[in-house]
Amino acid sequence: MITFSKQDFLKNIYKQKEKGNDSTSASYLADVLNVSNAAISDMSKKLSIDGLIHYRPYKGLVLTSQGEKEALKVLRRHRLWEMFLVKTLGMDWSEVHEEAENLEHLSSDQLMDKIDAFLDFPDFDPHGSPIPDRDGNMPDSPVLILLNKAKTGEEYKIARVMDSDNKIIKYLGKAGLVIGARIKIIDKFDFDNSINVLINGKEMILSEKVSKTIYLELLN
Amino acid sequence: MITFSKQDFLKNIYKQKEKGNDSTSASYLADVLNVSNAAISDMSKKLSIDGLIHYRPYKGLVLTSQGEKEALKVLRRHRLWEMFLVKTLGMDWSEVHEEAENLEHLSSDQLMDKIDAFLDFPDFDPHGSPIPDRDGNMPDSPVLILLNKAKTGEEYKIARVMDSDNKIIKYLGKAGLVIGARIKIIDKFDFDNSINVLINGKEMILSEKVSKTIYLELLN
DNA sequence: ATATTTTTTTAAGCTTACTTAAATTTAAAC
DNA sequence: GTTTAAATTTAAGTAAGCTTAAAAAAATAT
Ligand SMILES: [Mn+2]
Ligand SMILES: [Mn+2]
Ligand SMILES: [Mn+2]
Ligand SMILES: [Mn+2]
């Protein structure tokens, strides 16, 4: 088995790719993994030797196909655990990420397959992120856009919220900004990039920070 | 959080105590933890400094009350996970020990309390081992004796099987030697310490090795 | 084009959890 | 009560995953 550190390393490169960044910078990884840049350099060499990433000094980090396979396995475990914790044990969607961050590292494939079946093979986790199947295939998903970039007057459905501070996720839940909720863009303010939206018939202002964690699907 | 290695170390001292051994030898621990004796010496010093064990060189290892508290927490997690894997996910009782051996190390107290409640607060795990409650209190359990030391002619109920090779656990299951099964001692053979028993109306011979993994409760 | 800033790597060192080999202590055998 | 054997500790060393500080490369600004 690949170590926890390596799993988290590969996973975060994949998540960057999922977000549209073909390669990941060392400093970004240092930041999300909470380690020094030197540690990233170090680990990059090791993972390169393991054949899990393509590494050219001073260039961004890219997964090999084997590295991507590993990353997808970690992501599958993470997202299935989150779904299980919310659906079966009734934990709040703001609490499960941290727990899954640990559980993702050492549950067997057989266990995950059992949980997958128990949950009736969900396509998305409680935050709207796609769950790879046991072969590493992602479910089809609609095109999403950041709330940040949504158009005034249009109506959308909340499709996904990004991993972030669980205080933000908790705040979203309380504000009714949950997966599937309808949201209409009323106005956008240039001066601070905040957005005025309509949720459940209620108007509210969302800060730039908040609007950057929400992904939408256009209705109609 | 205490490291995996330390958790396993403390847990195994506790399990020895549970078995009636007031103190645990270094060589025994080296054996069950699959590390060298030198590693045990090393770790003993560290745990002593941590205040988790009483350590006098060349003497057996004994948990401090804080060490016992830690051990009970690990055991609670281990046994609740086993119960969950069997009862909820339908895994075989011979498969769950290994999985629990990992899961026991990093699931939060809140998560374990949720699982405990979901399972309706079980007192014993699938192998008949007692599950400590969230305060570290063990459930009341009847006096048990090793099948090895059971009396000819008496009838018993299988109450617990010890952690051991999962091939043995699998074998026990197939032979009907499950928790709660009635068993009658027909004959004991001195020459190889095997035992002739009656299970589900079927006679069978159990080897010494097998009979040493089974604990019984006397009926009537 | 050069200077400055930012990013990344290299170098040296630390802690944890191990290892093997040698020394020591304790227990057992005669 | 010696001698011998077994258990345990000490000593020296390794790999993983980090750290800080210094050096080098790449990007940005003037
Ligand atoms: Mn998550
Ligand atoms: Mn993680
Ligand atoms: Mn077990
Ligand atoms: Mn364990």
XYZ file of C-alpha atoms (C1' of nucleotides) and ligand atoms in Angstrom:
504
model
C 0.000 0.000 0.000
C 1.000 3.515 -0.844
C 1.490 5.797 2.195
C -1.054 8.343 3.455
C 1.179 11.235 2.370
C 1.552 9.887 -1.130
C -2.179 9.231 -1.429
C -3.024 12.783 -0.416
C -0.363 14.132 -2.753
C -1.716 12.287 -5.784
C -5.311 13.020 -4.872
C -4.714 16.744 -4.806
C -3.018 16.752 -8.186
C -6.059 14.943 -9.554
C -8.425 17.409 -7.944
C -6.576 20.226 -9.684
C -6.984 18.431 -12.980
C -10.683 17.946 -12.220
C -10.853 21.699 -11.811
C -9.273 22.241 -15.205
C -5.594 22.673 -14.274
C -3.579 20.284 -16.388
C -0.635 20.542 -14.044
C -0.211 21.426 -10.390
C 2.394 23.750 -8.908
C 4.609 22.760 -6.005
C 3.565 25.769 -3.966
C -0.118 24.982 -4.371
C 0.437 21.465 -3.065
C 2.582 22.733 -0.203
C -0.317 24.958 0.722
C -3.137 22.393 0.635
C -1.043 19.637 2.217
C 0.269 21.989 4.862
C 3.917 21.147 4.365
C 6.960 23.105 3.168
C 7.892 23.540 -0.475
C 11.005 21.517 0.256
C 8.841 18.591 1.318
C 7.000 18.776 -2.000
C 10.253 18.698 -3.959
C 11.363 15.713 -1.935
C 8.157 13.793 -2.395
C 7.977 14.667 -6.082
C 11.244 12.867 -6.679
C 10.006 9.802 -4.818
C 6.690 9.663 -6.645
C 8.506 10.126 -9.913
C 10.686 7.117 -9.102
C 7.499 5.220 -8.172
C 6.181 6.039 -11.642
C 3.186 7.897 -10.247
C 3.932 11.421 -11.492
C 5.813 13.049 -14.335
C 8.413 15.296 -12.781
C 10.789 17.756 -14.445
C 12.423 20.122 -11.936
C 10.835 23.569 -11.935
C 7.897 22.333 -14.010
C 4.402 21.607 -12.746
C 3.367 18.182 -11.518
C 1.340 15.809 -13.691
C 0.009 12.360 -12.852
C 1.066 9.321 -14.859
C -1.786 7.010 -15.765
C -0.830 4.801 -12.843
C -0.778 7.846 -10.572
C -4.212 8.853 -11.796
C -5.502 5.370 -11.050
C -4.253 5.659 -7.480
C -5.737 9.136 -7.111
C -9.114 7.916 -8.332
C -9.089 5.112 -5.784
C -8.458 7.568 -2.964
C -11.182 9.848 -4.276
C -13.607 6.931 -4.532
C -12.962 6.002 -0.921
C -13.229 9.593 0.245
C -16.494 10.307 -1.509
C -18.132 6.993 -0.682
C -17.256 7.447 2.973
C -18.734 10.946 2.937
C -21.927 9.653 1.381
C -22.134 6.855 3.909
C -21.564 9.151 6.871
C -24.310 11.502 5.731
C -26.878 9.029 4.387
C -26.486 6.135 6.768
C -25.205 7.665 9.967
C -26.918 11.018 9.590
C -23.867 13.182 10.071
C -23.988 16.770 8.895
C -22.517 17.469 5.447
C -20.142 19.953 7.083
C -18.641 17.318 9.392
C -17.885 14.481 7.027
C -14.984 15.810 5.008
C -12.501 15.676 7.857
C -13.533 12.175 8.838
C -13.300 10.990 5.214
C -9.879 12.589 4.945
C -8.701 9.833 7.291
C -10.927 6.945 6.301
C -9.961 7.328 2.636
C -6.506 5.947 3.361
C -7.037 2.465 4.646
C -10.283 0.823 3.752
C -10.012 -2.183 1.463
C -11.500 -2.387 -2.018
C -13.898 -5.073 -0.820
C -15.134 -2.856 1.987
C -15.652 0.071 -0.370
C -17.525 -2.125 -2.818
C -19.812 -3.230 0.016
C -20.468 0.359 1.027
C -21.016 1.319 -2.603
C -23.652 -1.421 -2.934
C -25.187 -0.578 0.440
C -25.656 3.011 -0.767
C -27.040 1.710 -4.071
C -24.126 2.932 -6.171
C -24.410 6.702 -5.813
C -22.985 8.858 -8.608
C -22.299 11.924 -6.455
C -21.229 12.556 -2.882
C -23.050 14.870 -0.433
C -21.206 17.879 -1.821
C -22.046 17.019 -5.410
C -18.634 15.640 -6.324
C -18.621 12.677 -8.702
C -17.746 9.245 -7.295
C -15.511 7.040 -9.468
C -16.788 3.487 -9.867
C -14.657 0.490 -8.934
C -12.913 0.647 -12.305
C -12.057 4.311 -11.898
C -14.701 5.609 -14.290
C -16.391 8.877 -13.412
C -20.143 9.266 -13.902
C -21.401 11.580 -16.631
C -22.052 15.012 -15.251
C -23.528 18.201 -16.725
C -21.414 21.260 -17.449
C -21.075 23.360 -14.314
C -20.147 26.990 -13.852
C -18.952 28.878 -10.797
C -21.653 30.955 -9.131
C -19.031 33.655 -9.348
C -19.399 33.660 -13.114
C -23.151 33.109 -13.387
C -25.254 35.537 -15.439
C -27.663 38.087 -14.006
C -31.275 37.120 -14.524
C -30.577 33.438 -15.159
C -31.855 30.621 -12.981
C -29.640 27.738 -11.900
C -29.545 24.650 -9.735
C -26.774 24.198 -7.155
C -24.826 21.159 -8.312
C -21.663 21.087 -6.269
C -19.833 22.834 -3.457
C -16.082 22.727 -3.235
C -14.136 21.304 -0.313
C -13.396 24.209 1.944
C -13.500 25.353 5.531
C -16.312 23.410 7.195
C -17.598 26.671 8.630
C -18.443 27.747 5.096
C -20.188 24.436 4.360
C -22.174 24.763 7.558
C -23.115 28.321 6.609
C -24.244 27.172 3.166
C -26.475 24.516 4.703
C -28.143 26.959 7.041
C -28.687 29.423 4.196
C -30.437 26.754 2.124
C -27.566 26.652 -0.352
C -27.714 22.880 -0.655
C -27.301 20.510 -3.587
C -30.325 20.731 -5.874
C -31.557 24.096 -4.594
C -32.804 26.568 -7.224
C -30.954 29.845 -7.317
C -31.572 32.984 -9.374
C -28.986 35.682 -9.953
C -30.527 39.067 -9.234
C -27.516 41.341 -9.302
C -23.744 41.331 -9.266
C -21.649 43.997 -7.570
C -18.348 44.937 -9.171
C -16.874 46.765 -6.214
C -16.460 43.636 -4.037
C -17.612 40.854 -6.360
C -20.525 39.994 -4.082
C -23.724 38.647 -5.631
C -27.370 39.195 -4.859
C -29.339 35.968 -5.321
C -32.778 34.540 -4.761
C -32.963 31.251 -2.829
C -36.245 29.711 -1.705
C -37.972 32.999 -2.389
C -35.514 34.783 -0.146
C -33.007 37.362 -1.325
C -29.486 37.243 -0.007
C -26.043 38.660 -0.668
C -23.221 36.187 -1.095
C -19.590 37.244 -0.676
C -17.013 36.525 -3.345
C -15.448 33.864 -1.138
C -18.752 32.034 -0.752
C -19.722 32.357 -4.401
C -16.414 30.821 -5.425
C -17.224 27.568 -3.614
C -20.539 26.969 -5.398
C -20.965 25.334 -8.806
C -24.182 25.664 -10.762
C -26.035 23.918 -13.536
C -28.091 26.124 -15.849
C -31.821 25.363 -15.819
C -33.531 24.817 -19.226
C -3.559 11.660 18.569
C -1.402 8.745 19.632
C 0.323 6.916 16.730
C -0.900 3.638 15.204
C 2.073 1.772 16.642
C 1.453 3.053 20.128
C -2.260 2.257 19.911
C -1.558 -1.323 18.887
C 1.074 -1.643 21.578
C -1.250 -0.521 24.372
C -4.167 -2.524 23.001
C -2.201 -5.755 23.113
C -1.102 -5.222 26.687
C -4.742 -4.702 27.582
C -5.777 -7.853 25.728
C -3.263 -9.815 27.764
C -4.746 -8.389 30.936
C -8.217 -9.294 29.668
C -6.899 -12.825 29.330
C -5.704 -12.865 32.926
C -2.061 -11.833 32.498
C -1.369 -8.937 34.822
C 1.736 -7.998 32.894
C 2.943 -8.561 29.351
C 6.409 -9.676 28.275
C 8.442 -7.850 25.663
C 8.902 -10.977 23.581
C 5.171 -11.645 23.464
C 4.533 -8.143 22.177
C 7.353 -8.429 19.661
C 5.651 -11.555 18.414
C 2.098 -10.226 18.055
C 3.182 -6.858 16.700
C 5.634 -8.462 14.308
C 8.596 -6.334 15.273
C 11.967 -7.031 16.904
C 12.484 -7.184 20.653
C 14.692 -4.137 20.312
C 11.745 -2.206 18.887
C 9.684 -3.155 21.933
C 12.379 -1.905 24.315
C 12.542 1.324 22.382
C 8.819 1.881 22.363
C 8.489 0.913 26.016
C 10.721 3.784 27.017
C 8.701 6.213 24.938
C 5.358 5.037 26.295
C 6.762 5.204 29.792
C 7.736 8.827 29.224
C 4.238 9.416 27.824
C 2.860 8.062 31.092
C 1.012 5.252 29.344
C 2.838 2.235 30.758
C 4.804 1.352 33.881
C 8.233 0.285 32.723
C 11.120 -1.146 34.727
C 13.843 -2.648 32.517
C 13.697 -6.450 32.372
C 10.261 -6.458 34.022
C 6.931 -7.062 32.308
C 4.861 -4.243 30.868
C 1.827 -2.874 32.705
C -0.587 -0.153 31.602
C -1.024 3.002 33.657
C -4.636 4.053 34.138
C -4.184 6.539 31.308
C -2.702 3.795 29.152
C -5.641 1.555 29.898
C -8.026 4.320 28.924
C -6.292 4.617 25.564
C -6.315 0.858 25.062
C -10.025 0.676 25.798
C -10.706 3.355 23.226
C -8.856 1.394 20.561
C -10.662 -1.779 21.538
C -14.012 0.010 21.413
C -13.304 1.215 17.909
C -12.043 -2.181 16.802
C -15.011 -4.117 18.104
C -17.652 -1.643 17.001
C -16.199 -1.645 13.500
C -16.238 -5.435 13.414
C -19.851 -5.473 14.511
C -20.757 -2.895 11.912
C -18.995 -4.734 9.106
C -20.789 -7.968 9.934
C -24.242 -6.681 10.869
C -24.654 -3.788 8.493
C -22.503 -4.639 5.515
C -22.859 -8.408 5.748
C -19.185 -9.250 5.725
C -18.089 -12.651 6.982
C -16.936 -12.819 10.590
C -13.605 -14.189 9.366
C -12.908 -11.114 7.201
C -13.605 -8.269 9.574
C -10.708 -8.477 12.002
C -8.099 -7.339 9.511
C -10.234 -4.466 8.307
C -10.939 -3.379 11.892
C -7.228 -3.580 12.650
C -6.867 -0.515 10.415
C -10.132 1.306 11.028
C -9.581 1.205 14.801
C -6.833 3.800 14.543
C -8.433 6.900 13.180
C -12.168 7.156 13.495
C -13.369 9.976 15.726
C -15.267 9.508 18.976
C -18.323 11.121 17.389
C -18.238 8.679 14.512
C -17.926 5.702 16.845
C -20.801 6.977 18.971
C -22.934 7.222 15.817
C -22.048 3.672 14.825
C -22.684 2.486 18.365
C -26.159 4.015 18.287
C -26.821 2.749 14.747
C -26.074 -0.780 15.968
C -28.260 -0.191 19.023
C -25.407 -0.283 21.508
C -24.190 -3.865 21.223
C -22.450 -5.402 24.251
C -20.380 -7.910 22.284
C -18.689 -7.992 18.898
C -19.179 -10.757 16.294
C -16.543 -12.889 17.988
C -18.114 -12.501 21.412
C -15.609 -9.977 22.720
C -17.021 -7.288 25.013
C -17.327 -3.757 23.650
C -16.396 -0.928 26.046
C -18.944 1.887 26.181
C -17.976 5.489 25.468
C -16.775 5.895 29.047
C -14.560 2.817 28.838
C -16.824 0.568 30.896
C -17.023 -3.069 29.882
C -20.406 -4.824 29.867
C -21.052 -7.511 32.475
C -20.176 -10.903 31.127
C -20.550 -14.439 32.460
C -17.546 -16.495 33.541
C -16.032 -18.223 30.542
C -13.762 -21.242 30.293
C -11.563 -22.437 27.467
C -13.048 -25.349 25.521
C -9.656 -26.870 26.148
C -10.502 -27.090 29.849
C -14.188 -28.005 29.595
C -15.464 -31.101 31.436
C -16.549 -34.310 29.756
C -20.304 -34.787 29.781
C -21.120 -31.135 30.401
C -23.054 -28.944 27.985
C -21.952 -25.422 27.127
C -22.727 -22.463 24.911
C -20.020 -20.954 22.708
C -19.504 -17.445 24.043
C -16.363 -16.139 22.428
C -13.651 -17.003 19.930
C -10.220 -15.482 20.212
C -8.578 -13.362 17.533
C -6.502 -15.713 15.470
C -5.692 -16.736 11.935
C -8.774 -15.941 9.859
C -8.548 -19.396 8.346
C -9.397 -20.812 11.764
C -12.332 -18.410 12.186
C -13.602 -19.383 8.742
C -13.280 -23.053 9.655
C -15.189 -22.497 12.890
C -18.030 -20.838 11.022
C -18.333 -23.660 8.529
C -18.288 -26.219 11.340
C -21.173 -24.456 13.086
C -18.904 -23.358 15.913
C -20.503 -19.914 16.099
C -21.384 -17.645 19.012
C -24.387 -19.031 20.878
C -24.097 -22.574 19.528
C -24.680 -25.404 22.054
C -21.765 -27.754 22.467
C -21.430 -30.941 24.507
C -18.126 -32.485 25.523
C -18.190 -36.183 24.676
C -14.599 -37.160 25.208
C -11.101 -35.748 25.668
C -7.970 -37.389 24.333
C -4.810 -37.065 26.386
C -2.368 -38.124 23.695
C -2.878 -35.023 21.510
C -5.282 -32.927 23.580
C -7.966 -33.178 20.924
C -11.616 -33.148 21.997
C -14.664 -35.006 20.759
C -17.729 -32.763 20.864
C -21.357 -32.726 19.814
C -22.482 -29.691 17.780
C -25.928 -29.452 16.155
C -26.383 -33.178 16.714
C -23.154 -33.847 14.863
C -20.062 -35.328 16.460
C -16.683 -33.876 15.620
C -13.088 -33.930 16.750
C -11.470 -30.587 17.501
C -7.685 -30.185 17.591
C -5.931 -28.610 20.563
C -5.199 -25.507 18.513
C -8.854 -25.053 17.644
C -10.116 -25.790 21.132
C -7.803 -23.161 22.540
C -9.514 -20.415 20.558
C -13.014 -21.144 21.866
C -14.482 -19.885 25.136
C -17.555 -21.433 26.670
C -20.280 -20.566 29.120
C -21.645 -23.443 31.198
C -25.355 -24.136 30.649
C -27.502 -24.372 33.831
C 17.989 44.147 -20.908
C 18.591 44.315 -16.192
C 17.008 44.188 -11.655
C 13.793 42.460 -8.455
C 10.619 39.191 -6.785
C 8.681 34.696 -6.623
C 9.054 29.850 -7.021
C 11.501 25.780 -6.569
C 15.362 23.007 -5.343
C 19.355 21.653 -2.528
C 21.584 20.984 1.831
C 21.651 19.731 6.452
C 19.206 18.084 10.254
C 15.242 16.104 13.128
C 11.749 12.444 14.817
C 9.396 8.063 14.488
C 9.572 3.437 13.972
C 11.913 0.230 12.621
C 16.366 -3.088 11.711
C 20.669 -6.281 13.045
C 24.425 -7.314 16.082
C 26.528 -7.160 20.480
C 26.186 -6.747 25.446
C 23.805 -7.523 29.574
C 20.523 -9.309 32.808
C 17.537 -12.897 34.414
C 16.016 -17.633 34.552
C 16.845 -22.574 34.122
C 19.650 -26.743 34.272
C 22.807 -29.522 36.261
C 26.540 -22.542 42.969
C 28.296 -22.668 38.347
C 27.196 -23.097 33.737
C 24.086 -22.531 30.026
C 20.210 -20.734 27.815
C 16.643 -17.329 27.153
C 14.954 -12.731 27.447
C 15.908 -8.028 27.231
C 18.494 -3.903 26.483
C 22.028 -1.082 24.224
C 24.390 0.472 20.168
C 24.570 1.750 15.568
C 22.187 2.420 11.447
C 18.148 3.013 7.938
C 13.897 5.001 5.479
C 9.991 8.090 5.465
C 8.417 12.473 6.008
C 9.076 16.290 7.664
C 11.770 21.057 9.041
C 14.670 25.649 8.212
C 18.138 28.144 5.669
C 20.684 28.938 1.579
C 21.183 28.577 -3.434
C 19.405 28.519 -7.967
C 16.036 29.076 -11.555
C 12.034 31.236 -13.528
C 8.841 34.925 -13.813
C 7.830 39.855 -13.436
C 8.701 44.712 -13.412
C 11.025 48.614 -14.743
Mn -14.572 15.877 0.947
Mn -6.371 12.266 3.583
Mn -10.821 -8.509 16.066
Mn -4.294 -1.992 14.459
